[in-house]
PDB file of C-alpha atoms in Angstrom:
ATOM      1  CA  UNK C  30     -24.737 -17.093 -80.363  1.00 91.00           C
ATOM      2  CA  UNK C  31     -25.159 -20.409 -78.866  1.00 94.00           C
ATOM      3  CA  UNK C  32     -22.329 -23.322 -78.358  1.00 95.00           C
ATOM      4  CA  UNK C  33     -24.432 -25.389 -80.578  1.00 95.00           C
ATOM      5  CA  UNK C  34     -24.354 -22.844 -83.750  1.00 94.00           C
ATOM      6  CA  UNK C  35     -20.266 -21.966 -82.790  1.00 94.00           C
ATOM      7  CA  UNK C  36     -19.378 -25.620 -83.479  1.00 94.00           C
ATOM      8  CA  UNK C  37     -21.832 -26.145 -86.592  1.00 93.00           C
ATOM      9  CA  UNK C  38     -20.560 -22.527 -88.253  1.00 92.00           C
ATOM     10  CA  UNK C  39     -16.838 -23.103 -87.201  1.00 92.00           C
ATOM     11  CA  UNK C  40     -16.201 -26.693 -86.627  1.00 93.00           C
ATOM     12  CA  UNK C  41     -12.974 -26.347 -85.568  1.00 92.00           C
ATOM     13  CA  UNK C  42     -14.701 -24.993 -82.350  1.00 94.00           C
ATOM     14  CA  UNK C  43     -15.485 -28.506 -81.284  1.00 94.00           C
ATOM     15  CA  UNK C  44     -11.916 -29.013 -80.557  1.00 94.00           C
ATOM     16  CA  UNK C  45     -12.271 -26.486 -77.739  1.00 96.00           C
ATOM     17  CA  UNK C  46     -14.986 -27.955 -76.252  1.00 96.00           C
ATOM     18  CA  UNK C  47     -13.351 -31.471 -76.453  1.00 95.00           C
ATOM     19  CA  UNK C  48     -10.114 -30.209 -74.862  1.00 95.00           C
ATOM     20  CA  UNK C  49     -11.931 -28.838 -71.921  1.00 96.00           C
ATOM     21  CA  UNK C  50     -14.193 -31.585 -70.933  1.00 95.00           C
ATOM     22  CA  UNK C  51     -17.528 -29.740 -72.054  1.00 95.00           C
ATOM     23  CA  UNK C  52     -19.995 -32.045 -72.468  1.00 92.00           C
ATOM     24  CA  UNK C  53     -21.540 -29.267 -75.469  1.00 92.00           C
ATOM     25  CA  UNK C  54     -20.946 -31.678 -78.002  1.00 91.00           C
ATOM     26  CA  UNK C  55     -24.834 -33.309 -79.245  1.00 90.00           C
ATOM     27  CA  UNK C  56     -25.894 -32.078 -75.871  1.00 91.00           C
ATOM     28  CA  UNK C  57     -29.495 -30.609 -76.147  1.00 93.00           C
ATOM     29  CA  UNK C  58     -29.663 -27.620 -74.429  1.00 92.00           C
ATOM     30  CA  UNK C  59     -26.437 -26.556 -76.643  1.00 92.00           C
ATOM     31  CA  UNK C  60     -28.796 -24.896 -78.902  1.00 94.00           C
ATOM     32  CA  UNK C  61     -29.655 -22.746 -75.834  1.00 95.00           C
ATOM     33  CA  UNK C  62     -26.117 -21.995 -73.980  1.00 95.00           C
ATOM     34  CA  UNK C  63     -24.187 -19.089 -74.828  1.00 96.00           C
ATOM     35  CA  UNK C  64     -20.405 -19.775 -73.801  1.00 96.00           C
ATOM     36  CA  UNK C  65     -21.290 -18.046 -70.886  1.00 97.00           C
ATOM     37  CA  UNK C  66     -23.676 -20.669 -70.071  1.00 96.00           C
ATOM     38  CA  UNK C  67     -21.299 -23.277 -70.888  1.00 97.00           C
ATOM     39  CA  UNK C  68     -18.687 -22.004 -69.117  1.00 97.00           C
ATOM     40  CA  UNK C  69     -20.520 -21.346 -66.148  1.00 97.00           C
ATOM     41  CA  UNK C  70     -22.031 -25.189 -66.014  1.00 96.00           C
ATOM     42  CA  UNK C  71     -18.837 -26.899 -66.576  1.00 96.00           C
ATOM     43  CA  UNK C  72     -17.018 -24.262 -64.048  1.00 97.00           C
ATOM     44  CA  UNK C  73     -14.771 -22.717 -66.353  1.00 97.00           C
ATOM     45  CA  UNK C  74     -13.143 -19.044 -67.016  1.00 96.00           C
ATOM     46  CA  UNK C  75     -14.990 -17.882 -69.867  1.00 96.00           C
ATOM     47  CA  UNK C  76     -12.263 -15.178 -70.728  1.00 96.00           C
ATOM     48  CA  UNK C  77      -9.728 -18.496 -71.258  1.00 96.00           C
ATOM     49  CA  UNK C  78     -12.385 -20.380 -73.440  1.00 96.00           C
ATOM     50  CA  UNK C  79     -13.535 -17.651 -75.443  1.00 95.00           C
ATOM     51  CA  UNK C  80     -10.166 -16.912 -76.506  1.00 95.00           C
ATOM     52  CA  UNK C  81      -9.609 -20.485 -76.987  1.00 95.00           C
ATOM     53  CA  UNK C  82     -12.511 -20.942 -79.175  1.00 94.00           C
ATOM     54  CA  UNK C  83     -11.679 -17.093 -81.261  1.00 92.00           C
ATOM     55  CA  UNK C  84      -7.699 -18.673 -82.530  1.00 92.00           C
ATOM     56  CA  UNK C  85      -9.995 -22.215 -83.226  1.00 91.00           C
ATOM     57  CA  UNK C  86     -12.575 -19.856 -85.634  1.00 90.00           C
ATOM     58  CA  UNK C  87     -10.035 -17.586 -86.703  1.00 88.00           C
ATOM     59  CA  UNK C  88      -8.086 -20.639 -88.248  1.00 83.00           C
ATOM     60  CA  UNK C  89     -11.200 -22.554 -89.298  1.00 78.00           C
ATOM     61  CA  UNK C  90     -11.423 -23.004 -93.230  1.00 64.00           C
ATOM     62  CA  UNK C  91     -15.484 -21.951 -92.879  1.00 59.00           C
ATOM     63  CA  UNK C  92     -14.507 -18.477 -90.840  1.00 52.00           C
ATOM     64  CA  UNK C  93     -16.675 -16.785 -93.334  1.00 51.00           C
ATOM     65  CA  UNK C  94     -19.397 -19.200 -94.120  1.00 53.00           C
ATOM     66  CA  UNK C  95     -22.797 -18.987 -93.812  1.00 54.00           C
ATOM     67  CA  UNK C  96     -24.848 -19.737 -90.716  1.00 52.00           C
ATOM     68  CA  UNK C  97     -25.693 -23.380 -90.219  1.00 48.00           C
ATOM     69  CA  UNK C  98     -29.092 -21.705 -89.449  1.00 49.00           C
ATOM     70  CA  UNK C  99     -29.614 -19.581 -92.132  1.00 52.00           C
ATOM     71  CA  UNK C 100     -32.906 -19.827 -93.660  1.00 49.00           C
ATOM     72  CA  UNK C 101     -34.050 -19.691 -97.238  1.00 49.00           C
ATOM     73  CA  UNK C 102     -37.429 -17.082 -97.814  1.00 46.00           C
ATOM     74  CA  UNK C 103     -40.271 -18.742 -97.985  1.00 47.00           C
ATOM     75  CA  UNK C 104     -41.181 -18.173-101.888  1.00 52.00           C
ATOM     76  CA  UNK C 105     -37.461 -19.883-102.502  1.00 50.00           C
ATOM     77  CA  UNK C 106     -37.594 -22.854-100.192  1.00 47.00           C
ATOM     78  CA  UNK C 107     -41.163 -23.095-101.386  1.00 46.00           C
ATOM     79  CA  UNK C 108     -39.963 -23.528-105.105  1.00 48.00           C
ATOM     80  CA  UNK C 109     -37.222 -26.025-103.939  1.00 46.00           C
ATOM     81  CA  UNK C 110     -39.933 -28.235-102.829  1.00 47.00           C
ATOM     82  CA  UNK C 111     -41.694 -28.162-105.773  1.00 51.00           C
ATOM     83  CA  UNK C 112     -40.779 -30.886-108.490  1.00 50.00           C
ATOM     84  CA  UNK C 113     -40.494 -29.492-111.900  1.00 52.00           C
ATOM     85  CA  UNK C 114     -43.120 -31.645-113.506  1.00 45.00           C
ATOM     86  CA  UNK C 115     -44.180 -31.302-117.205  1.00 49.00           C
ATOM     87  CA  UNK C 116     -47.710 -30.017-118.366  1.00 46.00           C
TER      88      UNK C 116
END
């Protein structure tokens, strides 16, 4: 999972980063880094920031929400799109 989808799923994440000095917050490759990544650019023990950012998620109101990249199928996002016009 990347930093960028941690902070959008559990946005109490961000915190983490902040407290650190990560610059992962609206960077662009954040949607490629793993915390590994992260950790390793910004010269941090990934062990102390991963359990850092699991207490942030595991007291983050959205702990079980959906994906900020979940996807609808195509036939559903499709009808979304559509406008329900009269014939």
């Amino acid at each position: 999972m990347t930093v960028d989808e941690i902070m959008r799923r559990w946005p109490a994440a961000i915190r983490v980063f902040i407290r650190n000095r990560m610059l992962c917050i609206g960077c662009p490759i954040g949607v490629f880094h793993t915390v590994r990544d992260a950790c390793d650019a910004h010269d941090l023990d990934e062990d102390m920031i991963s359990l850092q950012l699991l207490a942030a998620m595991a007291n983050d109101g959205q702990l079980n929400g959906p994906s900020a990249f979940a996807v609808k199928p195509l036939p559903e996002a499709r009808s979304s799109l559509e406008p329900p016009f009269a014939t």
